């Protein structure tokens, strides 16, 4: 079984699966970059603001402390000194202590900041000790030490320098953080662009794959469907894939094949219908039915069977292979031997099936068979037997049924017409063709003789003294003599010879491809057969006189040939009856070896008596 390829729905699902995560990745990268930038910016902002504020507050407090110290050193007014000291203790000192605590906390984990905060702590502590000892009043009460400007600078100068350094460091760190934030931003931008490009390439690749695998076939199938719609059923798609479009292509191919078969069926059906209506004979119609069905049903053999009620026989009226199982089944078959004829409905069979009732005609035929009765006016006139190997398609089965329906009335009409024509062309007394049929046949056989260059011998026959038979024994007995003579012709002549009643007691025999010698032999057999007749209640001998003429020796047309044979018959009558006379040949015609001149008739050449030809 062929491996199933990706379906159209699956391909579109792949497009969705690829594009949505790609777009989601772009969105995530962008969101993550923006969020990271925001977080970094917030961190920088907070750290910078807090650190700078603490360091700035600390530096300002140190500056104020230094300024207040200088004011204390330069003032001798007690009240002013008290205000300065009060400001130092109530405002500057708490502010500086608070800022110093914050700076100490921020630099606790930074080994570079700890010496600076220690210098600030030491300077501030020393300033507080000097302030508490009263050294700024002029003389230390304990040691008598007096603080000078240079000493004050030495105490708070390093602390102020350390605070300024901390502020510089914080500024440097803020710049670094800003640079880092920019780096994060541009990294996010790059990743976003990279993700967008990858997503676009992936989407373009998937769309291109989808278009390449779907669009060309869709366009081809559309064009193919348009051609089928316009009546062109010869082309094929022949898809090789296993997706929905391939299934559609195979369906379109099947549709085209079906439409092509239907179109061929319609054309054959119309041709058959027109041709069948133009059939002139029953045999021609039988052959048309056979050829039409054999071209419509694959590897089939078709036989038309005729129901001959007068002979109680079922006969094949189309060709059957000699020695075949069908030929054996038809040997001495009766109409009821065929189950389709017996039951007046179609009968199907398969070789080897153990049916309850097997058809003696076709049950031994190899393969499969379908026998369909030909019904005309409720009567079965025959059947059509189809032999084939493969099971019938719906179209083939329909063809058989429709052919039988169309052919049955036509065959019935042609059969009735043939019977009517046969009766119209047959002498009811002798069973031989009547004068009209004799004249038509003579014209046809003379024309055929002249075309082929083969001789045609005409025997004009007339019963001797037939009038006396009618006068002595009556017309009924005379009719019995005529019927007996007709039987002599049937028993004497070959299958291709022709004999007919020309009128009264006169008969015409036509012998194709026979010269005068052969004509004399046949004529003698007829004369002897008639002479041997014995008719009950007629004790008078029955004899016949015969005149012989041949084409092209004596004539080149029908009228001349019959007149020549009649003149030879007249010579036989004049020569004593119960004899055969051959017309003498025309000038430049071949000599007849048995011709004998008769002085009484210049046209009569050869004759025979009742004893020898």
Coordinates of C-alpha atoms in Angstrom, one line a residue:
X1 CA 0.0 0.0 0.0
X2 CA 1.4 3.4 -1.0
X3 CA 2.5 5.6 1.9
X4 CA 0.0 8.4 2.6
X5 CA 1.5 11.9 2.1
X6 CA 0.7 15.0 4.0
X7 CA -2.9 16.1 3.4
X8 CA -3.9 19.6 2.4
X9 CA -5.4 20.3 5.8
X10 CA -2.2 19.1 7.4
X11 CA -0.2 21.4 5.2
X12 CA -2.2 24.4 6.2
X13 CA -1.9 23.3 9.8
X14 CA 1.9 23.3 9.4
X15 CA 1.6 26.8 8.1
X16 CA -0.3 27.9 11.1
X17 CA 2.0 25.9 13.5
X18 CA 5.1 27.6 11.9
X19 CA 3.7 31.2 11.6
X20 CA 2.0 31.5 15.0
X21 CA 5.1 30.4 17.1
X22 CA 7.3 32.6 14.9
X23 CA 5.1 35.6 15.5
X24 CA 4.8 34.6 19.1
X25 CA 8.6 34.5 19.3
X26 CA 8.9 37.9 17.9
X27 CA 6.4 39.2 20.4
X28 CA 8.1 37.5 23.3
X29 CA 11.6 38.7 22.3
X30 CA 10.3 42.3 21.9
X31 CA 8.4 42.1 25.2
X32 CA 11.3 40.6 27.0
X33 CA 13.7 43.2 25.7
X34 CA 11.4 46.1 26.6
X35 CA 10.7 44.5 30.0
X36 CA 14.4 44.0 30.6
X37 CA 15.2 47.6 29.5
X38 CA 12.5 48.9 31.8
X39 CA 13.7 46.8 34.8
X40 CA 17.3 48.0 34.1
X41 CA 16.2 51.6 33.8
X42 CA 14.2 51.4 37.0
X43 CA 17.1 49.8 38.8
X44 CA 19.5 52.4 37.5
X45 CA 17.1 55.2 38.4
X46 CA 16.5 54.0 41.9
X47 CA 20.1 53.2 42.6
X48 CA 21.3 56.4 41.1
X49 CA 18.8 58.6 42.9
X50 CA 19.2 56.9 46.3
X51 CA 23.0 56.7 46.1
X52 CA 23.5 60.2 44.7
X53 CA 21.0 61.6 47.2
X54 CA 22.7 59.9 50.1
X55 CA 26.1 60.8 49.0
X56 CA 25.1 64.4 48.2
X57 CA 23.3 64.7 51.5
X58 CA 26.4 63.4 53.3
X59 CA 28.7 65.8 51.3
X60 CA 26.4 68.7 52.0
X61 CA 26.2 67.8 55.7
X62 CA 30.0 67.6 55.9
X63 CA 30.3 71.0 54.2
X64 CA 27.8 72.5 56.6
X65 CA 29.6 71.0 59.5
X66 CA 32.9 72.4 58.2
X67 CA 31.2 75.8 57.7
X68 CA 29.7 75.8 61.1
X69 CA 33.1 74.8 62.6
X70 CA 34.8 77.7 60.9
X71 CA 32.0 80.0 62.1
X72 CA 32.6 78.8 65.6
X73 CA 36.3 79.4 65.3
X74 CA 35.8 82.9 64.0
X75 CA 33.0 84.1 66.4
X76 CA 33.5 85.4 69.9
X77 CA 29.8 86.2 70.5
X78 CA 28.4 83.6 72.9
X79 CA 24.9 83.9 71.6
X80 CA 25.9 83.3 68.0
X81 CA 28.1 80.4 69.0
X82 CA 25.3 78.8 70.9
X83 CA 23.0 79.1 67.8
X84 CA 25.7 77.5 65.6
X85 CA 26.2 74.7 68.0
X86 CA 22.5 74.2 68.4
X87 CA 22.1 74.0 64.6
X88 CA 25.0 71.5 64.4
X89 CA 23.4 69.3 67.1
X90 CA 19.8 69.5 66.0
X91 CA 20.0 69.5 62.2
X92 CA 23.4 68.9 60.7
X93 CA 24.5 66.1 63.0
X94 CA 21.3 64.0 62.6
X95 CA 21.2 64.5 58.9
X96 CA 24.9 63.6 58.5
X97 CA 24.5 60.6 60.8
X98 CA 21.5 59.4 58.8
X99 CA 23.3 59.9 55.5
X100 CA 26.4 58.2 56.8
X101 CA 24.4 55.2 57.9
X102 CA 22.8 54.9 54.4
X103 CA 26.2 55.3 52.7
X104 CA 27.7 52.7 55.1
X105 CA 24.9 50.3 54.2
X106 CA 25.3 50.8 50.5
X107 CA 29.0 50.3 50.7
X108 CA 28.9 47.3 53.0
X109 CA 29.4 44.8 50.1
X110 CA 31.8 47.1 48.1
X111 CA 35.4 46.7 49.3
X112 CA 36.4 49.9 47.4
X113 CA 33.8 52.0 49.2
X114 CA 34.5 50.7 52.7
X115 CA 37.8 52.8 53.3
X116 CA 36.0 55.9 52.1
X117 CA 33.1 55.4 54.5
X118 CA 35.6 54.6 57.2
X119 CA 37.4 57.9 56.6
X120 CA 34.1 59.7 56.7
X121 CA 33.2 58.0 60.0
X122 CA 36.6 58.8 61.5
X123 CA 36.5 62.5 60.4
X124 CA 33.0 63.0 61.7
X125 CA 33.7 61.2 64.9
X126 CA 36.7 63.4 65.5
X127 CA 34.6 66.5 64.6
X128 CA 32.0 65.4 67.1
X129 CA 34.7 64.8 69.8
X130 CA 36.1 68.3 69.3
X131 CA 32.7 69.8 69.3
X132 CA 31.8 68.0 72.6
X133 CA 35.1 69.0 74.2
X134 CA 34.6 72.7 73.6
X135 CA 37.7 73.0 71.5
X136 CA 35.8 75.3 69.1
X137 CA 35.3 77.8 72.1
X138 CA 38.9 78.7 72.2
X139 CA 40.5 76.3 74.6
X140 CA 39.7 72.7 75.4
X141 CA 38.4 72.4 78.9
X142 CA 40.1 69.1 79.4
X143 CA 43.4 69.5 77.6
X144 CA 43.4 73.2 77.0
X145 CA 43.6 72.4 73.3
X146 CA 42.6 75.1 70.8
X147 CA 41.2 74.1 67.4
X148 CA 42.6 76.0 64.5
X149 CA 41.4 76.3 60.9
X150 CA 44.1 74.0 59.6
X151 CA 43.1 71.4 62.3
X152 CA 39.5 71.7 61.2
X153 CA 40.4 71.1 57.6
X154 CA 42.6 68.2 58.7
X155 CA 39.6 66.7 60.5
X156 CA 36.8 67.1 57.9
X157 CA 38.9 67.5 54.8
X158 CA 39.5 63.7 54.3
X159 CA 35.8 63.0 55.1
X160 CA 34.7 65.6 52.5
X161 CA 37.1 64.2 50.0
X162 CA 35.8 60.7 50.7
X163 CA 32.2 61.8 50.2
X164 CA 33.2 63.5 46.9
X165 CA 34.9 60.3 45.8
X166 CA 31.8 58.3 46.7
X167 CA 29.7 60.7 44.6
X168 CA 32.2 60.3 41.7
X169 CA 32.0 56.6 42.0
X170 CA 28.3 56.6 42.1
X171 CA 28.3 58.8 38.9
X172 CA 30.6 56.4 37.2
X173 CA 28.5 53.4 38.2
X174 CA 25.4 55.2 36.9
X175 CA 27.2 55.8 33.6
X176 CA 28.1 52.1 33.4
X177 CA 24.6 51.1 34.3
X178 CA 23.3 53.4 31.5
X179 CA 25.8 51.8 29.1
X180 CA 24.6 48.3 30.2
X181 CA 21.0 49.3 29.7
X182 CA 21.8 50.5 26.2
X183 CA 23.6 47.2 25.6
X184 CA 20.5 45.3 26.7
X185 CA 18.3 47.4 24.6
X186 CA 20.4 46.9 21.4
X187 CA 20.7 43.2 22.2
X188 CA 17.0 43.0 22.4
X189 CA 16.6 44.8 19.1
X190 CA 19.1 42.5 17.4
X191 CA 17.4 39.4 18.8
X192 CA 14.0 40.8 17.7
X193 CA 15.3 41.5 14.2
X194 CA 16.9 38.1 14.0
X195 CA 13.6 36.4 15.2
X196 CA 11.6 38.5 12.7
X197 CA 13.9 37.5 9.9
X198 CA 13.8 33.8 10.9
X199 CA 10.0 34.0 11.2
X200 CA 9.7 35.7 7.8
X201 CA 12.0 33.1 6.2
X202 CA 10.2 30.2 7.8
X203 CA 6.8 31.6 6.8
X204 CA 7.9 32.3 3.3
X205 CA 9.4 28.8 3.0
X206 CA 6.3 27.2 4.3
X207 CA 4.0 29.3 2.0
X208 CA 6.3 28.5 -1.0
X209 CA 6.2 24.8 -0.2
X210 CA 2.4 25.0 0.2
X211 CA 2.0 27.0 -3.1
X212 CA 4.4 24.7 -5.0
X213 CA 2.6 21.5 -3.8
X214 CA -0.9 22.7 -4.1
X215 CA -1.3 25.6 -6.6
X216 CA 0.1 24.0 -9.8
X217 CA -2.1 20.9 -9.4
X218 CA -5.1 23.0 -8.5
X219 CA -4.7 25.0 -11.7
X220 CA -4.0 21.8 -13.8
X221 CA -7.1 20.1 -12.3
X222 CA -9.2 23.2 -12.9
X223 CA -8.1 23.3 -16.6
X224 CA -8.7 19.5 -16.9
X225 CA -12.2 19.9 -15.4
X226 CA -12.9 22.7 -17.9
X227 CA -11.8 20.5 -20.8
X228 CA -14.0 17.6 -19.6
X229 CA -16.9 20.0 -19.3
X230 CA -16.4 21.0 -22.9
X231 CA -16.4 17.4 -24.1
X232 CA -12.7 16.5 -24.4
X233 CA -12.5 13.2 -22.6
X234 CA -9.2 12.0 -24.1
X235 CA -6.7 13.6 -21.7
X236 CA -5.7 12.2 -18.3
X237 CA -4.1 13.7 -15.1
X238 CA -2.5 10.5 -13.8
X239 CA -1.7 11.9 -10.3
X240 CA 1.0 10.1 -8.4
X241 CA 0.6 11.5 -4.8
X242 CA -1.6 10.3 -2.0
X243 CA -3.2 13.5 -0.6
X244 CA -6.6 15.0 -1.1
X245 CA -5.7 16.7 -4.4
X246 CA -4.3 13.4 -5.7
X247 CA -7.6 11.7 -4.8
X248 CA -9.4 14.5 -6.5
X249 CA -7.2 14.0 -9.6
X250 CA -8.0 10.3 -9.7
X251 CA -11.7 11.1 -9.3
X252 CA -11.5 13.5 -12.2
X253 CA -9.7 10.8 -14.3
X254 CA -12.4 8.3 -13.4
X255 CA -15.0 10.9 -14.4
X256 CA -13.3 11.5 -17.7
X257 CA -13.1 7.8 -18.4
X258 CA -16.7 7.4 -17.4
X259 CA -17.8 10.3 -19.6
X260 CA -15.6 8.9 -22.5
X261 CA -17.2 5.5 -22.1
X262 CA -20.6 7.1 -22.0
X263 CA -19.8 9.2 -25.1
X264 CA -18.5 6.2 -26.9
X265 CA -21.6 4.3 -25.8
X266 CA -23.9 7.0 -27.1
X267 CA -22.1 7.2 -30.4
X268 CA -22.2 3.5 -30.9
X269 CA -25.8 3.3 -29.8
X270 CA -26.9 6.0 -32.2
X271 CA -24.9 4.4 -35.0
X272 CA -26.4 1.0 -34.2
X273 CA -29.9 2.4 -34.0
X274 CA -29.6 4.1 -37.4
X275 CA -27.9 1.1 -39.0
X276 CA -30.4 -1.3 -37.6
X277 CA -33.3 0.6 -39.0
X278 CA -31.6 0.5 -42.4
X279 CA -31.1 -3.3 -42.3
X280 CA -32.8 -4.9 -45.3
X281 CA -32.7 -8.5 -44.3
X282 CA -33.0 -10.5 -41.0
X283 CA -29.5 -11.9 -41.5
X284 CA -28.0 -8.4 -41.9
X285 CA -29.7 -7.3 -38.7
X286 CA -28.3 -10.4 -36.9
X287 CA -24.8 -9.6 -38.0
X288 CA -25.2 -5.9 -36.9
X289 CA -26.3 -7.1 -33.4
X290 CA -23.3 -9.4 -33.2
X291 CA -20.7 -6.9 -34.3
X292 CA -22.2 -4.1 -32.1
X293 CA -22.2 -6.2 -29.0
X294 CA -18.8 -7.6 -29.6
X295 CA -17.3 -4.1 -29.9
X296 CA -19.2 -2.9 -26.8
X297 CA -18.5 -5.8 -24.4
X298 CA -14.8 -6.5 -23.7
X299 CA -13.4 -9.8 -25.0
X300 CA -16.8 -11.1 -25.9
X301 CA -18.3 -13.6 -28.4
X302 CA -21.9 -13.0 -29.3
X303 CA -24.3 -15.4 -31.0
X304 CA -27.8 -14.7 -32.1
X305 CA -30.1 -17.7 -31.7
X306 CA -33.3 -18.1 -33.7
X307 CA -36.4 -20.0 -32.5
X308 CA -37.6 -22.2 -35.5
X309 CA -41.0 -23.3 -34.4
X310 CA -41.8 -25.2 -37.6
X311 CA -38.7 -27.5 -37.1
X312 CA -38.8 -27.3 -33.3
X313 CA -35.2 -26.2 -33.3
X314 CA -33.0 -23.5 -31.7
X315 CA -30.5 -22.4 -34.4
X316 CA -27.5 -20.0 -34.5
X317 CA -28.1 -17.5 -37.2
X318 CA -24.6 -15.9 -36.7
X319 CA -21.3 -17.6 -37.0
X320 CA -20.3 -20.2 -34.4
X321 CA -16.8 -21.8 -34.1
X322 CA -17.1 -25.4 -35.2
X323 CA -16.4 -27.9 -32.5
X324 CA -16.8 -25.3 -29.7
X325 CA -18.9 -26.0 -26.6
X326 CA -21.6 -23.7 -27.9
X327 CA -21.7 -25.6 -31.2
X328 CA -22.0 -28.9 -29.3
X329 CA -24.8 -27.4 -27.1
X330 CA -26.7 -26.3 -30.1
X331 CA -26.5 -29.7 -31.8
X332 CA -30.2 -30.8 -32.1
X333 CA -31.1 -28.2 -29.5
X334 CA -34.8 -27.4 -29.1
X335 CA -36.1 -23.9 -28.2
X336 CA -36.9 -25.0 -24.6
X337 CA -33.3 -26.2 -24.2
X338 CA -32.3 -22.5 -23.8
X339 CA -33.4 -21.4 -20.3
X340 CA -33.6 -17.8 -21.4
X341 CA -36.1 -18.8 -24.1
X342 CA -38.0 -21.2 -21.8
X343 CA -38.3 -18.7 -18.9
X344 CA -38.6 -15.6 -21.1
X345 CA -36.1 -13.7 -19.0
X346 CA -32.3 -13.2 -19.0
X347 CA -30.1 -16.0 -17.8
X348 CA -26.6 -15.6 -16.5
X349 CA -24.2 -18.4 -16.1
X350 CA -20.6 -19.1 -15.0
X351 CA -18.6 -22.2 -16.0
X352 CA -18.3 -24.6 -13.1
X353 CA -21.2 -23.3 -11.1
X354 CA -23.4 -26.0 -9.6
X355 CA -26.8 -24.5 -10.5
X356 CA -30.0 -26.3 -9.7
X357 CA -31.0 -26.0 -13.3
X358 CA -28.2 -25.8 -15.9
X359 CA -28.7 -24.6 -19.4
X360 CA -28.0 -27.4 -21.9
X361 CA -27.0 -24.8 -24.5
X362 CA -24.4 -22.6 -22.8
X363 CA -23.6 -24.2 -19.4
X364 CA -20.4 -25.8 -20.8
X365 CA -19.2 -22.6 -22.4
X366 CA -16.0 -21.4 -20.7
X367 CA -16.0 -18.2 -18.8
X368 CA -19.3 -16.3 -18.2
X369 CA -22.4 -16.1 -20.3
X370 CA -25.5 -13.9 -20.5
X371 CA -28.4 -15.0 -22.6
X372 CA -31.2 -12.5 -23.1
X373 CA -34.5 -13.5 -24.8
X374 CA -35.8 -11.6 -27.8
X375 CA -39.4 -10.8 -27.0
X376 CA -41.9 -9.5 -29.6
X377 CA -45.5 -9.1 -28.7
X378 CA -45.0 -11.3 -25.7
X379 CA -43.6 -14.1 -27.8
X380 CA -39.9 -15.3 -27.7
X381 CA -38.5 -15.4 -31.2
X382 CA -35.0 -16.2 -30.1
X383 CA -32.2 -15.0 -27.8
X384 CA -28.8 -13.2 -27.8
X385 CA -26.0 -15.1 -26.1
X386 CA -22.9 -13.2 -25.0
X387 CA -19.8 -15.1 -23.8
X388 CA -17.1 -13.1 -21.9
X389 CA -14.3 -13.5 -19.4
X390 CA -14.6 -10.6 -17.0
X391 CA -17.8 -9.6 -15.1
X392 CA -19.8 -7.1 -17.0
X393 CA -19.6 -3.4 -16.1
X394 CA -22.8 -1.5 -15.6
X395 CA -22.4 0.1 -19.0
X396 CA -21.9 -3.3 -20.7
X397 CA -24.9 -4.8 -19.0
X398 CA -27.0 -1.8 -20.0
X399 CA -25.7 -2.1 -23.6
X400 CA -26.9 -5.7 -23.8
X401 CA -30.3 -4.9 -22.4
X402 CA -30.8 -1.9 -24.7
X403 CA -29.6 -3.8 -27.8
X404 CA -32.1 -6.6 -27.1
X405 CA -34.9 -4.1 -26.6
X406 CA -34.1 -2.2 -29.8
X407 CA -33.3 -5.3 -31.9
X408 CA -36.3 -7.5 -31.0
X409 CA -39.0 -5.6 -32.8
X410 CA -36.8 -4.9 -35.8
X411 CA -35.9 -8.6 -36.1
X412 CA -39.5 -9.5 -35.6
X413 CA -40.6 -7.1 -38.4
X414 CA -37.8 -8.3 -40.7
X415 CA -38.7 -11.9 -40.0
X416 CA -42.4 -11.3 -40.8
X417 CA -41.3 -9.4 -43.9
X418 CA -39.1 -12.2 -45.0
X419 CA -41.9 -14.7 -44.4
X420 CA -44.3 -12.5 -46.4
X421 CA -41.7 -12.1 -49.2
X422 CA -41.0 -15.8 -49.2
X423 CA -44.7 -16.6 -49.4
X424 CA -45.1 -14.0 -52.1
X425 CA -42.2 -15.4 -54.1
X426 CA -43.1 -19.1 -53.5
X427 CA -45.3 -21.3 -55.5
X428 CA -47.7 -22.8 -52.9
X429 CA -48.2 -26.0 -54.9
X430 CA -44.6 -27.1 -55.5
X431 CA -42.8 -25.1 -52.8
X432 CA -40.5 -23.7 -55.4
X433 CA -40.0 -20.0 -56.2
X434 CA -42.7 -18.6 -58.4
X435 CA -42.4 -16.8 -61.7
X436 CA -41.6 -13.4 -60.2
X437 CA -38.9 -14.9 -58.0
X438 CA -37.6 -16.8 -61.0
X439 CA -37.2 -13.7 -63.1
X440 CA -35.6 -11.7 -60.3
X441 CA -33.1 -14.5 -59.6
X442 CA -32.3 -15.0 -63.3
X443 CA -31.4 -11.3 -63.6
X444 CA -29.2 -11.5 -60.6
X445 CA -27.4 -14.7 -61.5
X446 CA -26.8 -13.6 -65.2
X447 CA -25.3 -10.4 -64.0
X448 CA -23.1 -12.3 -61.5
X449 CA -22.0 -14.7 -64.3
X450 CA -21.0 -11.9 -66.6
X451 CA -19.0 -10.1 -63.8
X452 CA -17.2 -13.2 -62.7
X453 CA -16.6 -14.6 -66.2
X454 CA -18.0 -18.0 -65.1
X455 CA -20.6 -19.6 -67.3
X456 CA -24.3 -19.9 -66.2
X457 CA -26.4 -22.7 -67.6
X458 CA -30.2 -22.3 -67.9
X459 CA -32.5 -25.4 -68.1
X460 CA -36.0 -24.7 -69.4
X461 CA -38.1 -27.7 -68.4
X462 CA -41.6 -28.6 -69.5
X463 CA -43.7 -31.6 -68.6
X464 CA -44.8 -33.7 -71.6
X465 CA -48.5 -34.2 -72.2
X466 CA -49.5 -32.6 -68.9
X467 CA -52.8 -31.4 -70.4
X468 CA -53.9 -35.0 -70.9
X469 CA -53.1 -35.7 -67.3
X470 CA -55.4 -32.9 -66.1
X471 CA -58.0 -34.0 -68.6
X472 CA -57.9 -37.7 -67.7
X473 CA -57.3 -37.5 -63.9
X474 CA -58.4 -34.0 -63.0
X475 CA -56.6 -31.0 -61.8
X476 CA -56.1 -32.3 -58.3
X477 CA -54.1 -35.2 -59.6
X478 CA -52.3 -32.9 -61.9
X479 CA -51.4 -30.7 -58.9
X480 CA -50.0 -33.8 -57.2
X481 CA -47.8 -34.5 -60.2
X482 CA -46.5 -30.9 -60.1
X483 CA -45.7 -31.2 -56.4
X484 CA -43.9 -34.5 -57.1
X485 CA -41.8 -32.9 -59.8
X486 CA -40.9 -30.0 -57.5
X487 CA -39.6 -32.6 -55.1
X488 CA -37.4 -34.1 -57.8
X489 CA -35.7 -30.7 -58.3
X490 CA -35.0 -30.4 -54.5
X491 CA -33.5 -33.9 -54.5
X492 CA -31.4 -33.4 -57.7
X493 CA -29.9 -30.0 -57.5
X494 CA -26.8 -28.7 -55.6
X495 CA -27.1 -26.2 -52.8
X496 CA -26.1 -23.3 -55.0
X497 CA -28.4 -24.2 -57.9
X498 CA -31.8 -22.6 -58.4
X499 CA -35.1 -24.1 -59.6
X500 CA -38.4 -22.4 -59.9
X501 CA -41.9 -22.8 -61.4
X502 CA -41.9 -20.6 -64.5
X503 CA -45.6 -21.0 -65.2
X504 CA -48.1 -23.9 -65.6
X505 CA -46.1 -27.1 -66.0
X506 CA -42.9 -25.2 -67.0
X507 CA -39.8 -24.9 -64.7
X508 CA -36.5 -23.0 -65.0
X509 CA -33.3 -24.3 -63.5
X510 CA -30.2 -22.1 -63.2
X511 CA -26.8 -23.7 -62.7
X512 CA -24.0 -21.2 -61.7
X513 CA -20.4 -21.9 -62.7
X514 CA -21.6 -24.7 -65.0
X515 CA -20.9 -25.1 -68.7
X516 CA -23.0 -27.0 -71.2
X517 CA -21.5 -30.4 -70.4
X518 CA -22.3 -30.0 -66.7
X519 CA -25.7 -28.7 -67.6
X520 CA -26.4 -31.8 -69.7
X521 CA -25.5 -34.0 -66.8
X522 CA -27.8 -32.2 -64.4
X523 CA -30.6 -32.1 -67.0
X524 CA -30.3 -35.8 -67.5
X525 CA -30.6 -36.5 -63.8
X526 CA -33.8 -34.3 -63.7
X527 CA -35.2 -36.1 -66.8
X528 CA -34.5 -39.5 -65.2
X529 CA -35.9 -38.5 -61.8
X530 CA -39.1 -37.3 -63.4
X531 CA -39.4 -40.4 -65.6
X532 CA -39.1 -42.5 -62.4
X533 CA -42.0 -40.8 -60.7
X534 CA -45.0 -42.8 -59.7
X535 CA -48.0 -40.8 -58.6
X536 CA -50.9 -42.7 -57.0
X537 CA -54.1 -42.8 -59.1
X538 CA -52.2 -41.6 -62.1
X539 CA -51.2 -44.5 -64.3
X540 CA -49.8 -42.4 -67.1
X541 CA -46.1 -42.0 -67.4
X542 CA -44.7 -38.6 -66.5
X543 CA -41.9 -37.3 -68.7
X544 CA -40.1 -33.9 -69.1
X545 CA -38.4 -32.1 -72.0
X546 CA -35.5 -29.8 -71.3
X547 CA -33.8 -27.0 -73.3
X548 CA -30.3 -26.0 -72.4
X549 CA -28.6 -22.6 -73.0
X550 CA -25.4 -21.2 -71.6
X551 CA -23.8 -17.7 -71.0
X552 CA -21.9 -16.3 -72.7
X553 CA -22.1 -18.8 -75.5
X554 CA -25.8 -18.2 -76.3
X555 CA -26.6 -14.9 -74.5
X556 CA -25.2 -12.0 -72.6
X557 CA -28.4 -10.9 -70.9
X558 CA -31.3 -12.5 -69.1
X559 CA -34.0 -12.1 -71.7
X560 CA -31.8 -13.5 -74.5
X561 CA -30.7 -16.4 -72.2
X562 CA -34.3 -17.4 -71.3
X563 CA -35.4 -17.1 -74.9
X564 CA -32.5 -19.3 -76.1
X565 CA -33.3 -21.9 -73.5
X566 CA -37.0 -21.8 -74.5
X567 CA -36.0 -22.3 -78.2
X568 CA -33.9 -25.3 -77.2
X569 CA -36.9 -26.6 -75.2
X570 CA -39.1 -26.1 -78.4
X571 CA -36.5 -28.2 -80.3
X572 CA -36.7 -30.9 -77.7
X573 CA -40.5 -31.0 -77.9
X574 CA -40.3 -31.2 -81.7
X575 CA -37.7 -33.9 -81.4
X576 CA -40.0 -36.3 -79.7
X577 CA -40.2 -35.1 -76.0
X578 CA -38.7 -36.8 -73.0
X579 CA -35.3 -35.5 -74.2
X580 CA -32.7 -32.7 -73.8
X581 CA -31.7 -30.2 -76.4
X582 CA -28.7 -27.8 -76.3
X583 CA -28.9 -24.6 -78.3
X584 CA -26.2 -24.4 -81.0
X585 CA -23.4 -22.0 -80.1
X586 CA -23.2 -18.5 -81.6
X587 CA -20.4 -17.8 -84.1
X588 CA -17.0 -17.6 -82.6
X589 CA -18.2 -19.5 -79.5
X590 CA -16.6 -22.7 -78.2
X591 CA -17.9 -25.9 -79.8
X592 CA -20.0 -28.2 -77.7
X593 CA -18.7 -31.7 -77.9
X594 CA -22.1 -33.3 -77.7
X595 CA -23.9 -30.9 -80.0
X596 CA -25.5 -32.6 -83.0
X597 CA -27.1 -30.8 -85.9
X598 CA -30.9 -31.1 -86.3
X599 CA -32.0 -30.3 -89.8
X600 CA -35.5 -29.5 -88.5
X601 CA -34.2 -26.6 -86.3
X602 CA -31.3 -24.5 -87.4
X603 CA -30.8 -23.2 -83.8
X604 CA -30.8 -26.6 -82.2
X605 CA -27.4 -28.3 -82.1
X606 CA -27.2 -31.2 -79.6
X607 CA -29.8 -33.4 -78.2
X608 CA -30.2 -36.5 -76.0
X609 CA -32.9 -39.0 -75.8
X610 CA -34.2 -40.8 -72.8
X611 CA -31.4 -43.3 -72.7
X612 CA -28.2 -41.2 -72.8
X613 CA -27.2 -37.6 -72.3

